[in-house]
């Protein structure tokens, strides 16, 4: 194999770049090596596609896939990593440097998109016939940089050097009709390589292109700009992930993206069905299950019905019945503002026929509810169209045959509170599918040191695709030699992270300090601000008492704020200002340090999770649907410092409360204080709280006239602290005290960390995807031999 790849690499360098290994740069080597590897997998890929077609397949429809880099991961899955590393060494090339030359494919915002990527990997490894459908955004999530503590955004041009891991399938393009404009959807297929398997699944991403590349006559008449107007209009559709949708234009574009994705995908699915099984569409549910990743692809429901009724002459009753057997919906959030509603007017403007179909579904649903004896008010709650808006979640729950939450607590909240009326109407539709993470990327690739040690202890590498085997390591939990090795590896990963931070931002951090890490999207409910208020309080206390007994700590943050989300941006600026305050204080700076890493993304995450001593998961209880970062930390041996929220609850249950630091109000307690809570009381009664909150407005910090800090103050005091930061402040401090105490006892600490790794097996997305396959899609694994 080695020689084959070496030849392939040389050949590709020559064909693609007209160069050789001595003269090529890293990007060229990355691209050529990737193509050389592609050459070796095509047969397995095609075979897998063929054998999957024989039986029922599942299709994952998602507006986001946060894939990160491909090269390293694919080498791991192909079990070629060491071989390729060696062959490059023979050519005087460092594989690691080549991996670093790859741009992240950041076609997602956060957890939801990363989950889709983990599912792709797990489905291939578990040999489940699952194909992903998404959008090939030309620009992924923006790049973030800080100037003077403020976040700035620039375009992410991940395709500048092409994408050697995808194949454009010109022959399989389809036309998507909008009111007044037709466009091509051109598929780009990326292989998803199963680990230690010959199964290679497909992620198919659609690029939007114009039917005519320019208007010949308009161009000829000298109006050059006008001649490409339509081309540009089409290309905007897959230009960028989630445009700011504050404006009407932005909202329309977002809606167009959603329809573009589902129309192309459903056409593709139906075409494949017809080729294999003919035109008896009542057979469709026998061969097709479609998972809707949140509400973004829910227009797929009326689109399927439209195609069946308008183009395939199926009666509408039958078409709806078919749809009811095909679609399943995953809910990823209970935040009201994230549940999508679309103005009827928009849908009508862009695709009037889709609106007609939604109206038809709505009317039938009302009739059904009236027959069941529901009151008008109750019916209004259920209606798909209400107040001139289409409620996408209602459409999905009504038509879908399954609805799932993403962690036990989250599903319970859906059933008992948020979607209680729906649960009473359709109790059998509701299921829980606790999220998971792929062990290939999140330990085997990103923590090779720990992976080798685990392999040594277990005896082989089988744990990488059966993560439940980690449990067998518990027998070493009191073995000093094992724990020592475990902690030496942790230290090594901390040194590597420190080096990376130094190289990329010039900031020095001390690998002998406790690394306390909070990385995730920036959102008020995730309470990065609580963390920063705590750090500021700690700063003041050290100032008062320079001999305060605490370990050296580095507080690390990573997060992007949505460009239009002012408060999130304010929290970044505030945290950076606190970092500065500390850096400039000779007394405090040797004890604590704050670093907000720039441009947090999948490839950065791979360096952060293995280096953590503490996993910070401090959302207001009930708000974080699951979290998956929490699982990545756990797997790499970091105790959770967190609230009883999302999957934290299950993490703690698995690894033991004694091996984590749980604090704060529970969902129940929060329910009980609803209406009674007064943040002002906490602020006035607790002088530490008052001191840190006042620092937002007393001139301690300068937000340069943006009004950011007044706004944060307002959210905490005048708007009664919606996310209960102040209510949890004291509990947070006490939990930190527990951390300090535990950290001092290094043997006990090592065991806590180790127990987290031992008990992380259940959080493999292999487990999750097998549950989806069995309980929702009714699909069994099929092996490519
Ligand atoms: C989206 C938005 C967009 C507008 C501004 C406010 C806002 C707030 C939340 C969201 C969340 C969108 C859905 C999402 O990403 N959910 C995440 O899904 C993960 C995978 O299931 C889960 O682990 C996270 O807890 C959940 O937040």
Coordinates of N, CA and C and ligand atoms in Angstrom, one line a residue, residues 60 64 109-116 119 242 245 254 293-294 296 330-335 337-339 405-407 410 433 435 521-523 525-526 562 565 623-631 646-647 772, ligand 1:
X60 N -30.1 11.4 6.0 CA -30.0 12.5 7.1 C -30.1 13.8 6.4
X64 N -26.6 21.6 8.2 CA -25.2 21.9 8.7 C -24.4 20.5 8.8
X109 N -22.7 25.6 12.6 CA -22.5 26.6 13.6 C -21.9 26.0 14.9
X110 N -22.3 24.8 15.3 CA -21.9 24.3 16.6 C -22.4 22.9 16.7
X111 N -23.0 22.6 17.9 CA -23.3 21.2 18.3 C -24.1 20.5 17.3
X112 N -25.1 21.1 16.7 CA -26.0 20.4 15.8 C -25.3 20.0 14.5
X113 N -24.4 20.8 14.0 CA -23.7 20.5 12.8 C -22.6 19.4 13.1
X114 N -22.0 19.6 14.3 CA -20.9 18.6 14.6 C -21.5 17.2 14.9
X115 N -22.7 17.2 15.5 CA -23.4 15.9 15.7 C -23.7 15.2 14.4
X116 N -24.1 16.0 13.4 CA -24.3 15.4 12.0 C -23.0 14.8 11.5
X119 N -22.3 11.6 13.4 CA -23.2 10.5 12.9 C -22.8 9.9 11.6
X242 N -25.9 30.2 6.9 CA -26.7 31.2 7.7 C -26.4 32.6 7.5
X245 N -30.0 36.8 9.5 CA -31.4 36.9 9.0 C -32.2 37.9 9.7
X254 N -32.4 32.5 3.5 CA -32.3 31.4 4.4 C -33.4 30.3 4.0
X293 N -32.9 16.9 10.6 CA -32.1 17.4 11.7 C -32.5 18.8 12.1
X294 N -33.4 18.8 13.1 CA -34.0 20.1 13.5 C -35.1 20.5 12.5
X296 N -34.9 22.8 10.2 CA -34.3 23.4 9.0 C -34.8 22.7 7.7
X330 N -35.8 15.3 14.7 CA -35.0 15.5 15.9 C -35.1 16.9 16.4
X331 N -35.4 17.1 17.6 CA -35.5 18.4 18.2 C -34.2 18.7 19.0
X332 N -33.5 19.8 18.7 CA -32.2 20.1 19.4 C -32.2 21.3 20.3
X333 N -33.4 21.8 20.6 CA -33.4 23.0 21.5 C -34.8 23.3 22.0
X334 N -34.8 23.8 23.2 CA -36.2 24.2 23.7 C -36.3 25.7 23.7
X335 N -35.2 26.4 23.3 CA -35.2 27.9 23.3 C -36.3 28.3 22.3
X337 N -36.8 31.0 20.8 CA -36.4 31.9 19.7 C -35.7 31.0 18.6
X338 N -35.4 29.8 18.9 CA -34.7 29.0 17.9 C -35.7 28.0 17.2
X339 N -36.9 28.0 17.7 CA -38.0 27.2 17.0 C -38.5 28.0 15.8
X405 N -35.8 13.7 21.4 CA -34.9 14.7 22.0 C -33.5 14.1 22.0
X406 N -32.5 14.9 22.5 CA -31.1 14.5 22.3 C -30.4 14.1 23.6
X407 N -31.1 14.1 24.7 CA -30.6 13.6 26.0 C -31.8 13.3 26.9
X410 N -33.6 16.3 28.4 CA -34.1 17.1 27.3 C -35.5 16.5 26.8
X433 N -33.0 9.9 22.2 CA -31.7 9.4 21.6 C -30.6 10.3 22.2
X435 N -27.3 12.0 22.6 CA -26.3 12.3 21.7 C -25.0 11.5 22.0
X521 N -20.5 27.4 21.5 CA -21.0 28.7 20.9 C -21.2 29.7 22.1
X522 N -21.1 31.0 21.8 CA -21.3 32.0 22.8 C -22.8 32.2 22.9
X523 N -23.4 31.9 24.0 CA -24.8 32.2 24.2 C -25.1 32.5 25.6
X525 N -27.4 31.6 27.6 CA -27.8 30.5 28.4 C -26.7 29.6 28.8
X526 N -25.6 29.6 28.0 CA -24.4 28.8 28.3 C -23.6 29.4 29.4
X562 N -22.6 34.9 17.3 CA -23.2 35.3 16.0 C -23.0 36.8 15.8
X565 N -25.4 39.2 17.3 CA -25.8 38.9 18.7 C -25.0 39.8 19.7
X623 N -31.7 24.3 29.8 CA -31.6 25.1 28.6 C -30.7 24.4 27.6
X624 N -29.7 23.6 28.0 CA -28.8 22.9 27.1 C -29.4 21.6 26.7
X625 N -29.8 21.4 25.5 CA -30.5 20.2 25.1 C -29.7 19.0 25.5
X626 N -28.4 19.0 25.1 CA -27.5 17.9 25.5 C -26.1 18.4 25.8
X627 N -25.5 19.0 24.8 CA -24.1 19.3 24.8 C -23.4 18.0 24.3
X628 N -22.3 18.2 23.6 CA -21.5 17.1 23.1 C -20.1 17.3 23.5
X629 N -19.7 18.6 23.6 CA -18.4 18.9 24.1 C -18.1 18.3 25.5
X630 N -19.1 18.3 26.3 CA -19.0 17.6 27.6 C -18.5 16.2 27.5
X631 N -19.0 15.5 26.5 CA -18.6 14.1 26.3 C -17.2 14.0 25.8
X646 N -28.8 18.9 30.4 CA -28.5 18.2 29.2 C -27.9 16.8 29.5
X647 N -26.9 16.5 28.8 CA -26.2 15.2 29.0 C -25.3 15.1 30.2
X772 N -30.8 4.9 16.6 CA -31.6 5.5 15.5 C -32.0 4.4 14.5
Ligands
LIG1 C1 -29.9 28.5 17.6 C2 -30.1 29.8 17.7 C3 -30.2 30.6 16.5 C4 -30.7 32.0 16.7 C5 -30.1 32.6 18.0 C6 -30.5 31.8 19.2 C7 -30.2 30.4 19.0 C8 -30.1 29.5 20.1 C9 -29.9 28.2 19.9 C10 -29.9 27.7 18.7 C11 -29.6 26.2 18.7 C12 -29.9 25.5 17.4 C13 -29.9 24.1 17.6 C14 -28.6 23.6 18.1 O1 -27.5 23.8 17.7 N1 -28.8 22.8 19.2 C15 -27.7 22.1 19.8 O2 -27.7 20.8 19.4 C16 -26.7 19.9 19.9 C17 -26.8 18.6 19.2 O3 -28.0 18.0 19.6 C18 -26.9 19.8 21.4 O4 -25.8 19.1 21.9 C19 -26.9 21.2 22.0 O5 -27.1 21.2 23.4 C20 -27.9 22.1 21.3 O6 -27.7 23.5 21.8

